[in-house]
PDB file of C-alpha atoms and ligand atoms in Angstrom:
ATOM      1  CA  MET A   1       0.000   0.000   0.000  1.00  0.00           C
ATOM      2  CA  ASN A   2       1.524   3.313  -1.087  1.00  0.00           C
ATOM      3  CA  PRO A   3       1.524   5.848   1.778  1.00  0.00           C
ATOM      4  CA  LYS A   4       1.192   8.585  -0.851  1.00  0.00           C
ATOM      5  CA  SER A   5      -2.372   7.415  -1.447  1.00  0.00           C
ATOM      6  CA  ASN A   6      -2.950   9.810   1.431  1.00  0.00           C
ATOM      7  CA  HIS A   7      -2.928  13.321  -0.040  1.00  0.00           C
ATOM      8  CA  ILE A   8      -1.147  14.910   2.903  1.00  0.00           C
ATOM      9  CA  LEU A   9       1.770  12.501   2.726  1.00  0.00           C
ATOM     10  CA  ALA A  10       1.840  12.967  -1.056  1.00  0.00           C
ATOM     11  CA  ALA A  11       1.991  16.753  -0.674  1.00  0.00           C
ATOM     12  CA  LEU A  12       4.978  16.794   1.703  1.00  0.00           C
ATOM     13  CA  SER A  13       8.427  17.662   0.439  1.00  0.00           C
ATOM     14  CA  GLU A  14      10.307  14.501  -0.494  1.00  0.00           C
ATOM     15  CA  SER A  15      12.859  15.061   2.274  1.00  0.00           C
ATOM     16  CA  MET A  16      10.127  15.366   4.939  1.00  0.00           C
ATOM     17  CA  PHE A  17       8.302  12.333   3.534  1.00  0.00           C
ATOM     18  CA  GLN A  18      11.483  10.253   3.750  1.00  0.00           C
ATOM     19  CA  ARG A  19      11.994  11.325   7.371  1.00  0.00           C
ATOM     20  CA  LEU A  20       8.460  10.305   8.341  1.00  0.00           C
ATOM     21  CA  LEU A  21       8.339   7.086   6.305  1.00  0.00           C
ATOM     22  CA  PRO A  22      10.274   4.773   8.713  1.00  0.00           C
ATOM     23  CA  LYS A  23       7.981   5.852  11.557  1.00  0.00           C
ATOM     24  CA  LEU A  24       4.721   5.135   9.725  1.00  0.00           C
ATOM     25  CA  GLY A  25       2.878   1.858  10.296  1.00  0.00           C
ATOM     26  CA  LEU A  26      -0.120   0.582   8.325  1.00  0.00           C
ATOM     27  CA  VAL A  27      -3.103  -0.169  10.588  1.00  0.00           C
ATOM     28  CA  SER A  28      -6.526  -1.664   9.912  1.00  0.00           C
ATOM     29  CA  LEU A  29      -9.272   0.301  11.635  1.00  0.00           C
ATOM     30  CA  THR A  30     -12.708  -1.086  12.559  1.00  0.00           C
ATOM     31  CA  LYS A  31     -15.992   0.809  12.552  1.00  0.00           C
ATOM     32  CA  ASN A  32     -16.669   2.825  15.712  1.00  0.00           C
ATOM     33  CA  GLN A  33     -13.182   2.052  17.055  1.00  0.00           C
ATOM     34  CA  VAL A  34     -12.186   4.801  19.483  1.00  0.00           C
ATOM     35  CA  LEU A  35      -8.814   6.253  18.519  1.00  0.00           C
ATOM     36  CA  TYR A  36      -8.838   8.861  21.226  1.00  0.00           C
ATOM     37  CA  GLU A  37     -10.923  10.038  24.129  1.00  0.00           C
ATOM     38  CA  GLU A  38      -9.942  11.361  27.507  1.00  0.00           C
ATOM     39  CA  GLY A  39      -7.873   8.675  29.169  1.00  0.00           C
ATOM     40  CA  GLY A  40      -7.773   6.115  26.382  1.00  0.00           C
ATOM     41  CA  GLY A  41      -7.877   4.943  22.798  1.00  0.00           C
ATOM     42  CA  GLN A  42      -5.239   4.169  20.178  1.00  0.00           C
ATOM     43  CA  GLN A  43      -3.660   7.612  20.180  1.00  0.00           C
ATOM     44  CA  GLY A  44      -1.500   8.709  17.278  1.00  0.00           C
ATOM     45  CA  VAL A  45      -1.261  10.764  14.113  1.00  0.00           C
ATOM     46  CA  TYR A  46      -3.430   9.118  11.454  1.00  0.00           C
ATOM     47  CA  PHE A  47      -3.181   9.431   7.674  1.00  0.00           C
ATOM     48  CA  PRO A  48      -6.226   7.549   6.279  1.00  0.00           C
ATOM     49  CA  ILE A  49      -5.973   5.545   3.077  1.00  0.00           C
ATOM     50  CA  ASN A  50      -9.563   4.300   2.780  1.00  0.00           C
ATOM     51  CA  ALA A  51     -10.805   4.627   6.372  1.00  0.00           C
ATOM     52  CA  THR A  52     -12.953   7.615   7.386  1.00  0.00           C
ATOM     53  CA  LEU A  53     -12.443   9.140  10.823  1.00  0.00           C
ATOM     54  CA  ALA A  54     -14.846  11.374  12.729  1.00  0.00           C
ATOM     55  CA  LEU A  55     -13.573  14.184  14.961  1.00  0.00           C
ATOM     56  CA  GLN A  56     -16.075  14.801  17.750  1.00  0.00           C
ATOM     57  CA  ASN A  57     -16.664  17.388  20.443  1.00  0.00           C
ATOM     58  CA  HIS A  58     -19.013  17.343  23.426  1.00  0.00           C
ATOM     59  CA  GLY A  59     -21.893  19.797  23.437  1.00  0.00           C
ATOM     60  CA  ALA A  60     -24.477  20.617  26.070  1.00  0.00           C
ATOM     61  CA  ASP A  61     -25.822  17.691  28.164  1.00  0.00           C
ATOM     62  CA  ASP A  62     -22.831  15.579  27.135  1.00  0.00           C
ATOM     63  CA  PHE A  63     -24.222  15.476  23.603  1.00  0.00           C
ATOM     64  CA  ILE A  64     -21.523  14.518  21.099  1.00  0.00           C
ATOM     65  CA  ASN A  65     -21.468  14.596  17.310  1.00  0.00           C
ATOM     66  CA  ASP A  66     -19.048  14.797  14.385  1.00  0.00           C
ATOM     67  CA  VAL A  67     -17.523  18.217  13.776  1.00  0.00           C
ATOM     68  CA  ALA A  68     -15.360  17.043  10.879  1.00  0.00           C
ATOM     69  CA  LEU A  69     -14.694  13.950   8.783  1.00  0.00           C
ATOM     70  CA  VAL A  70     -11.188  12.918   7.799  1.00  0.00           C
ATOM     71  CA  GLY A  71     -10.434  10.694   4.821  1.00  0.00           C
ATOM     72  CA  HIS A  72      -7.627  10.046   2.377  1.00  0.00           C
ATOM     73  CA  HIS A  73      -7.376  13.752   1.525  1.00  0.00           C
ATOM     74  CA  SER A  74      -6.462  14.653   5.089  1.00  0.00           C
ATOM     75  CA  MET A  75      -4.941  13.579   8.433  1.00  0.00           C
ATOM     76  CA  THR A  76      -5.523  14.091  12.114  1.00  0.00           C
ATOM     77  CA  MET A  77      -3.844  13.924  15.469  1.00  0.00           C
ATOM     78  CA  ALA A  78      -5.916  11.689  17.751  1.00  0.00           C
ATOM     79  CA  GLY A  79      -4.658  12.510  21.227  1.00  0.00           C
ATOM     80  CA  LYS A  80      -2.680  15.138  23.043  1.00  0.00           C
ATOM     81  CA  CYS A  81       0.953  16.130  23.158  1.00  0.00           C
ATOM     82  CA  CYS A  82       2.296  19.007  25.278  1.00  0.00           C
ATOM     83  CA  SER A  83      -0.288  21.778  24.891  1.00  0.00           C
ATOM     84  CA  LEU A  84      -1.465  20.852  21.390  1.00  0.00           C
ATOM     85  CA  VAL A  85      -5.189  21.194  20.883  1.00  0.00           C
ATOM     86  CA  SER A  86      -7.184  18.011  20.299  1.00  0.00           C
ATOM     87  CA  PHE A  87     -10.818  17.152  19.729  1.00  0.00           C
ATOM     88  CA  ASP A  88     -12.715  15.493  22.605  1.00  0.00           C
ATOM     89  CA  ARG A  89     -12.911  12.188  20.797  1.00  0.00           C
ATOM     90  CA  THR A  90     -11.816  10.620  17.525  1.00  0.00           C
ATOM     91  CA  ILE A  91     -13.569   7.505  16.244  1.00  0.00           C
ATOM     92  CA  VAL A  92     -13.587   5.436  13.063  1.00  0.00           C
ATOM     93  CA  ARG A  93     -16.774   6.338  11.197  1.00  0.00           C
ATOM     94  CA  LEU A  94     -16.102   3.920   8.297  1.00  0.00           C
ATOM     95  CA  PRO A  95     -13.548   1.081   8.480  1.00  0.00           C
ATOM     96  CA  GLY A  96     -10.406   0.728   6.394  1.00  0.00           C
ATOM     97  CA  LEU A  97      -6.674   1.289   6.362  1.00  0.00           C
ATOM     98  CA  ALA A  98      -4.607   4.204   7.603  1.00  0.00           C
ATOM     99  CA  TYR A  99      -0.973   4.984   8.270  1.00  0.00           C
ATOM    100  CA  ARG A 100      -0.221   5.833  11.873  1.00  0.00           C
ATOM    101  CA  MET A 101       2.726   7.195  13.846  1.00  0.00           C
ATOM    102  CA  GLY A 102       3.268   8.400  17.408  1.00  0.00           C
ATOM    103  CA  ILE A 103       2.270  11.974  18.161  1.00  0.00           C
ATOM    104  CA  GLU A 104       5.470  12.912  19.952  1.00  0.00           C
ATOM    105  CA  GLU A 105       7.739  11.612  17.199  1.00  0.00           C
ATOM    106  CA  PHE A 106       5.595  13.381  14.598  1.00  0.00           C
ATOM    107  CA  VAL A 107       5.911  16.705  16.422  1.00  0.00           C
ATOM    108  CA  ALA A 108       9.639  16.178  16.984  1.00  0.00           C
ATOM    109  CA  THR A 109      10.126  15.519  13.258  1.00  0.00           C
ATOM    110  CA  VAL A 110       8.178  18.472  11.857  1.00  0.00           C
ATOM    111  CA  ARG A 111       8.850  21.162  14.469  1.00  0.00           C
ATOM    112  CA  GLU A 112      12.140  22.337  12.969  1.00  0.00           C
ATOM    113  CA  ASP A 113      10.972  22.320   9.357  1.00  0.00           C
ATOM    114  CA  ALA A 114       9.765  25.787   8.327  1.00  0.00           C
ATOM    115  CA  PRO A 115       8.048  24.800   5.034  1.00  0.00           C
ATOM    116  CA  THR A 116       6.057  22.073   6.804  1.00  0.00           C
ATOM    117  CA  LEU A 117       5.065  24.511   9.564  1.00  0.00           C
ATOM    118  CA  MET A 118       3.791  26.922   6.914  1.00  0.00           C
ATOM    119  CA  GLN A 119       1.763  24.069   5.445  1.00  0.00           C
ATOM    120  CA  LEU A 120       0.390  23.342   8.924  1.00  0.00           C
ATOM    121  CA  HIS A 121      -0.657  26.952   9.311  1.00  0.00           C
ATOM    122  CA  GLU A 122      -2.545  26.994   5.985  1.00  0.00           C
ATOM    123  CA  LEU A 123      -4.148  23.668   6.694  1.00  0.00           C
ATOM    124  CA  THR A 124      -5.260  24.652  10.190  1.00  0.00           C
ATOM    125  CA  GLN A 125      -6.947  27.729   8.733  1.00  0.00           C
ATOM    126  CA  HIS A 126      -8.663  25.611   6.134  1.00  0.00           C
ATOM    127  CA  ARG A 127      -9.925  23.187   8.802  1.00  0.00           C
ATOM    128  CA  MET A 128     -11.269  26.067  10.887  1.00  0.00           C
ATOM    129  CA  LYS A 129     -13.187  27.362   7.852  1.00  0.00           C
ATOM    130  CA  GLN A 130     -14.616  23.894   7.273  1.00  0.00           C
ATOM    131  CA  MET A 131     -15.743  23.631  10.893  1.00  0.00           C
ATOM    132  CA  ALA A 132     -17.332  27.105  10.822  1.00  0.00           C
ATOM    133  CA  LYS A 133     -19.219  26.034   7.717  1.00  0.00           C
ATOM    134  CA  ASN A 134     -20.401  22.849   9.437  1.00  0.00           C
ATOM    135  CA  ILE A 135     -21.679  24.829  12.430  1.00  0.00           C
ATOM    136  CA  ALA A 136     -23.597  27.170  10.110  1.00  0.00           C
ATOM    137  CA  CYS A 137     -24.972  24.142   8.249  1.00  0.00           C
ATOM    138  CA  ALA A 138     -26.242  22.599  11.499  1.00  0.00           C
ATOM    139  CA  SER A 139     -27.955  25.881  12.435  1.00  0.00           C
ATOM    140  CA  HIS A 140     -29.552  26.799   9.124  1.00  0.00           C
ATOM    141  CA  HIS A 141     -30.198  23.657   7.105  1.00  0.00           C
ATOM    142  CA  SER A 142     -32.756  20.909   7.613  1.00  0.00           C
ATOM    143  CA  ALA A 143     -32.082  17.363   8.752  1.00  0.00           C
ATOM    144  CA  GLU A 144     -33.050  16.144   5.273  1.00  0.00           C
ATOM    145  CA  GLN A 145     -30.446  18.416   3.631  1.00  0.00           C
ATOM    146  CA  ARG A 146     -27.728  17.455   6.090  1.00  0.00           C
ATOM    147  CA  ILE A 147     -28.388  13.723   5.736  1.00  0.00           C
ATOM    148  CA  ALA A 148     -28.078  14.026   1.946  1.00  0.00           C
ATOM    149  CA  ARG A 149     -24.887  16.088   2.344  1.00  0.00           C
ATOM    150  CA  LEU A 150     -23.387  13.488   4.709  1.00  0.00           C
ATOM    151  CA  LEU A 151     -24.094  10.645   2.278  1.00  0.00           C
ATOM    152  CA  LEU A 152     -22.486  12.535  -0.610  1.00  0.00           C
ATOM    153  CA  GLU A 153     -19.417  13.443   1.434  1.00  0.00           C
ATOM    154  CA  LEU A 154     -18.904   9.899   2.728  1.00  0.00           C
ATOM    155  CA  MET A 155     -19.214   8.517  -0.798  1.00  0.00           C
ATOM    156  CA  ASP A 156     -16.626  11.054  -1.972  1.00  0.00           C
ATOM    157  CA  LEU A 157     -14.260  10.228   0.891  1.00  0.00           C
ATOM    158  CA  THR A 158     -14.471   6.465   0.367  1.00  0.00           C
ATOM    159  CA  SER A 159     -14.945   6.477  -3.433  1.00  0.00           C
ATOM    160  CA  LEU A 160     -17.734   3.971  -2.752  1.00  0.00           C
ATOM    161  CA  HIS A 161     -21.371   4.014  -3.833  1.00  0.00           C
ATOM    162  CA  ASP A 162     -22.565   2.024  -0.812  1.00  0.00           C
ATOM    163  CA  ILE A 163     -22.034   3.106   2.757  1.00  0.00           C
ATOM    164  CA  ASP A 164     -22.181   0.701   5.701  1.00  0.00           C
ATOM    165  CA  LEU A 165     -23.893   3.023   8.157  1.00  0.00           C
ATOM    166  CA  THR A 166     -26.880   2.437  10.458  1.00  0.00           C
ATOM    167  CA  HIS A 167     -29.632   4.996  10.949  1.00  0.00           C
ATOM    168  CA  GLN A 168     -28.308   5.552  14.465  1.00  0.00           C
ATOM    169  CA  GLU A 169     -24.800   6.227  13.166  1.00  0.00           C
ATOM    170  CA  VAL A 170     -26.144   8.797  10.680  1.00  0.00           C
ATOM    171  CA  ALA A 171     -28.053  10.391  13.559  1.00  0.00           C
ATOM    172  CA  ASP A 172     -24.957  10.408  15.779  1.00  0.00           C
ATOM    173  CA  SER A 173     -22.842  11.920  13.029  1.00  0.00           C
ATOM    174  CA  ILE A 174     -24.985  14.975  12.346  1.00  0.00           C
ATOM    175  CA  GLY A 175     -26.688  15.297  15.731  1.00  0.00           C
ATOM    176  CA  VAL A 176     -30.353  14.580  14.900  1.00  0.00           C
ATOM    177  CA  ARG A 177     -32.844  11.988  16.173  1.00  0.00           C
ATOM    178  CA  ARG A 178     -32.722   8.500  14.694  1.00  0.00           C
ATOM    179  CA  GLU A 179     -36.442   8.656  13.908  1.00  0.00           C
ATOM    180  CA  SER A 180     -35.832  11.703  11.732  1.00  0.00           C
ATOM    181  CA  VAL A 181     -33.037   9.880   9.867  1.00  0.00           C
ATOM    182  CA  SER A 182     -35.328   6.899   9.196  1.00  0.00           C
ATOM    183  CA  ILE A 183     -38.060   9.151   7.781  1.00  0.00           C
ATOM    184  CA  HIS A 184     -35.724  11.010   5.423  1.00  0.00           C
ATOM    185  CA  LEU A 185     -33.851   7.905   4.267  1.00  0.00           C
ATOM    186  CA  LYS A 186     -37.228   6.329   3.433  1.00  0.00           C
ATOM    187  CA  GLU A 187     -38.101   9.409   1.362  1.00  0.00           C
ATOM    188  CA  LEU A 188     -34.815   9.153  -0.510  1.00  0.00           C
ATOM    189  CA  GLU A 189     -35.485   5.458  -1.071  1.00  0.00           C
ATOM    190  CA  ARG A 190     -39.021   6.152  -2.330  1.00  0.00           C
ATOM    191  CA  GLU A 191     -37.550   8.587  -4.882  1.00  0.00           C
ATOM    192  CA  GLN A 192     -35.063   5.906  -5.925  1.00  0.00           C
ATOM    193  CA  ALA A 193     -32.151   8.160  -4.984  1.00  0.00           C
ATOM    194  CA  ILE A 194     -30.840   5.432  -2.674  1.00  0.00           C
ATOM    195  CA  GLU A 195     -31.519   1.815  -1.821  1.00  0.00           C
ATOM    196  CA  ILE A 196     -31.008   0.295   1.622  1.00  0.00           C
ATOM    197  CA  HIS A 197     -29.768  -3.244   1.191  1.00  0.00           C
ATOM    198  CA  ARG A 198     -28.472  -5.486   3.992  1.00  0.00           C
ATOM    199  CA  GLY A 199     -27.846  -2.476   6.191  1.00  0.00           C
ATOM    200  CA  LYS A 200     -25.925  -0.559   3.530  1.00  0.00           C
ATOM    201  CA  ILE A 201     -27.054   2.749   2.052  1.00  0.00           C
ATOM    202  CA  CYS A 202     -26.491   2.391  -1.700  1.00  0.00           C
ATOM    203  CA  GLU A 203     -26.447   5.279  -4.150  1.00  0.00           C
ATOM    204  CA  LEU A 204     -28.865   4.830  -7.049  1.00  0.00           C
ATOM    205  CA  ASP A 205     -29.003   8.380  -8.374  1.00  0.00           C
ATOM    206  CA  HIS A 206     -26.282  10.846  -7.379  1.00  0.00           C
ATOM    207  CA  HIS A 207     -28.160  13.848  -8.796  1.00  0.00           C
ATOM    208  CA  ARG A 208     -31.297  13.079  -6.793  1.00  0.00           C
ATOM    209  CA  ILE A 209     -29.306  12.865  -3.555  1.00  0.00           C
ATOM    210  CA  HIS A 210     -27.578  16.114  -4.529  1.00  0.00           C
ATOM    211  CA  HIS A 211     -30.975  17.722  -5.152  1.00  0.00           C
ATOM    212  CA  HIS A 212     -31.894  17.074  -1.492  1.00  0.00           C
ATOM    213  CA  SER A 213     -28.566  18.317  -0.099  1.00  0.00           C
ATOM    214  CA  CYS A 214     -27.875  21.869   1.004  1.00  0.00           C
ATOM    215  CA  GLY A 215     -25.423  24.099  -0.856  1.00  0.00           C
ATOM    216  CA  CYS A 216     -22.751  23.263   1.745  1.00  0.00           C
ATOM    217  CA  TYR A 217     -21.890  20.164  -0.282  1.00  0.00           C
ATOM    218  CA  GLN A 218     -19.382  21.163  -2.900  1.00  0.00           C
ATOM    219  CA  GLY A 219     -17.578  17.901  -3.525  1.00  0.00           C
ATOM    220  CA  LEU A 220     -14.253  16.772  -2.171  1.00  0.00           C
ATOM    221  CA  GLU A 221     -12.082  18.650  -4.657  1.00  0.00           C
ATOM    222  CA  THR A 222     -13.540  22.082  -3.981  1.00  0.00           C
ATOM    223  CA  ASN A 223     -13.588  21.370  -0.235  1.00  0.00           C
ATOM    224  CA  THR A 224      -9.888  20.663  -0.208  1.00  0.00           C
ATOM    225  CA  PRO A 225      -6.940  23.047  -0.565  1.00  0.00           C
ATOM    226  CA  LYS A 226      -5.030  22.438  -3.780  1.00  0.00           C
ATOM    227  CA  THR A 227      -1.655  22.081  -2.100  1.00  0.00           C
ATOM    228  CA  PRO A 228      -1.169  20.654   0.367  1.00  0.00           C
ATOM    229  CA  HIS A 229      -4.798  19.673   0.875  1.00  0.00           C
ATOM    230  CA  CYS A 230      -5.781  19.588   4.539  1.00  0.00           C
ATOM    231  CA  TRP A 231      -3.826  19.400   7.750  1.00  0.00           C
ATOM    232  CA  PRO A 232      -6.272  19.733  10.589  1.00  0.00           C
ATOM    233  CA  CYS A 233      -6.317  20.210  14.320  1.00  0.00           C
ATOM    234  CA  ILE A 234      -2.749  21.330  14.954  1.00  0.00           C
ATOM    235  CA  ASP A 235      -2.097  24.907  15.980  1.00  0.00           C
ATOM    236  CA  PRO A 236       1.384  25.649  14.616  1.00  0.00           C
ATOM    237  CA  GLN A 237       1.879  28.351  17.213  1.00  0.00           C
ATOM    238  CA  LEU A 238       1.846  25.637  19.833  1.00  0.00           C
ATOM    239  CA  ILE A 239       4.397  23.400  18.149  1.00  0.00           C
TER     240      ILE A 239
HETATM  241 ZN1   ZN B   1     -25.662  22.883   4.874  1.00  0.00          ZN
END
């Protein structure tokens, strides 16, 4: 498996990539596996290949939902090191492979490299814009629109047309009630936009799903910086 299937690793300078390469290990991640939460998990810096990770924060009443999704176009630090900022929890939303390395050795490797730190700065800004957009989406757009957007984004991230996700997991991801998810998925199924088969949500008509989504969905390419794509959740001022 080529580590450069991950866009972040592919966008690094060759010298930085060669320094990180011996420290990277390929791991197989299972659905809903907890990579980090306070006091536990498989902490590390993750560069997904075909897994999709969900970065989560607690809200009021201990409510928790996804604030960002991370796939092959991106990476994340699941855990804490020194005073680096981390999300409350990182889980595997969809299973697959990822490259992983220790947080401390990652920080020690990149902290003296000015071009990489500049990349970190740009990528952190991009992630913050994405998160602000997601918050606005949650406030202004309907559950139906957000469910359709989630399906499109997960299909983009995995390059799959069928997503192994339960109604409850869709509800957990976007922070709505499971009953609402079931109603809207049934509507999409009635319109033959999707089909639910053996627990998988299968795309039948991309344009019909898109028709139900809000304008926040713009596709993976336009949601991703050209170079070097996305480098979330690390504040370079703290490195
Ligand atoms: Zn929206």
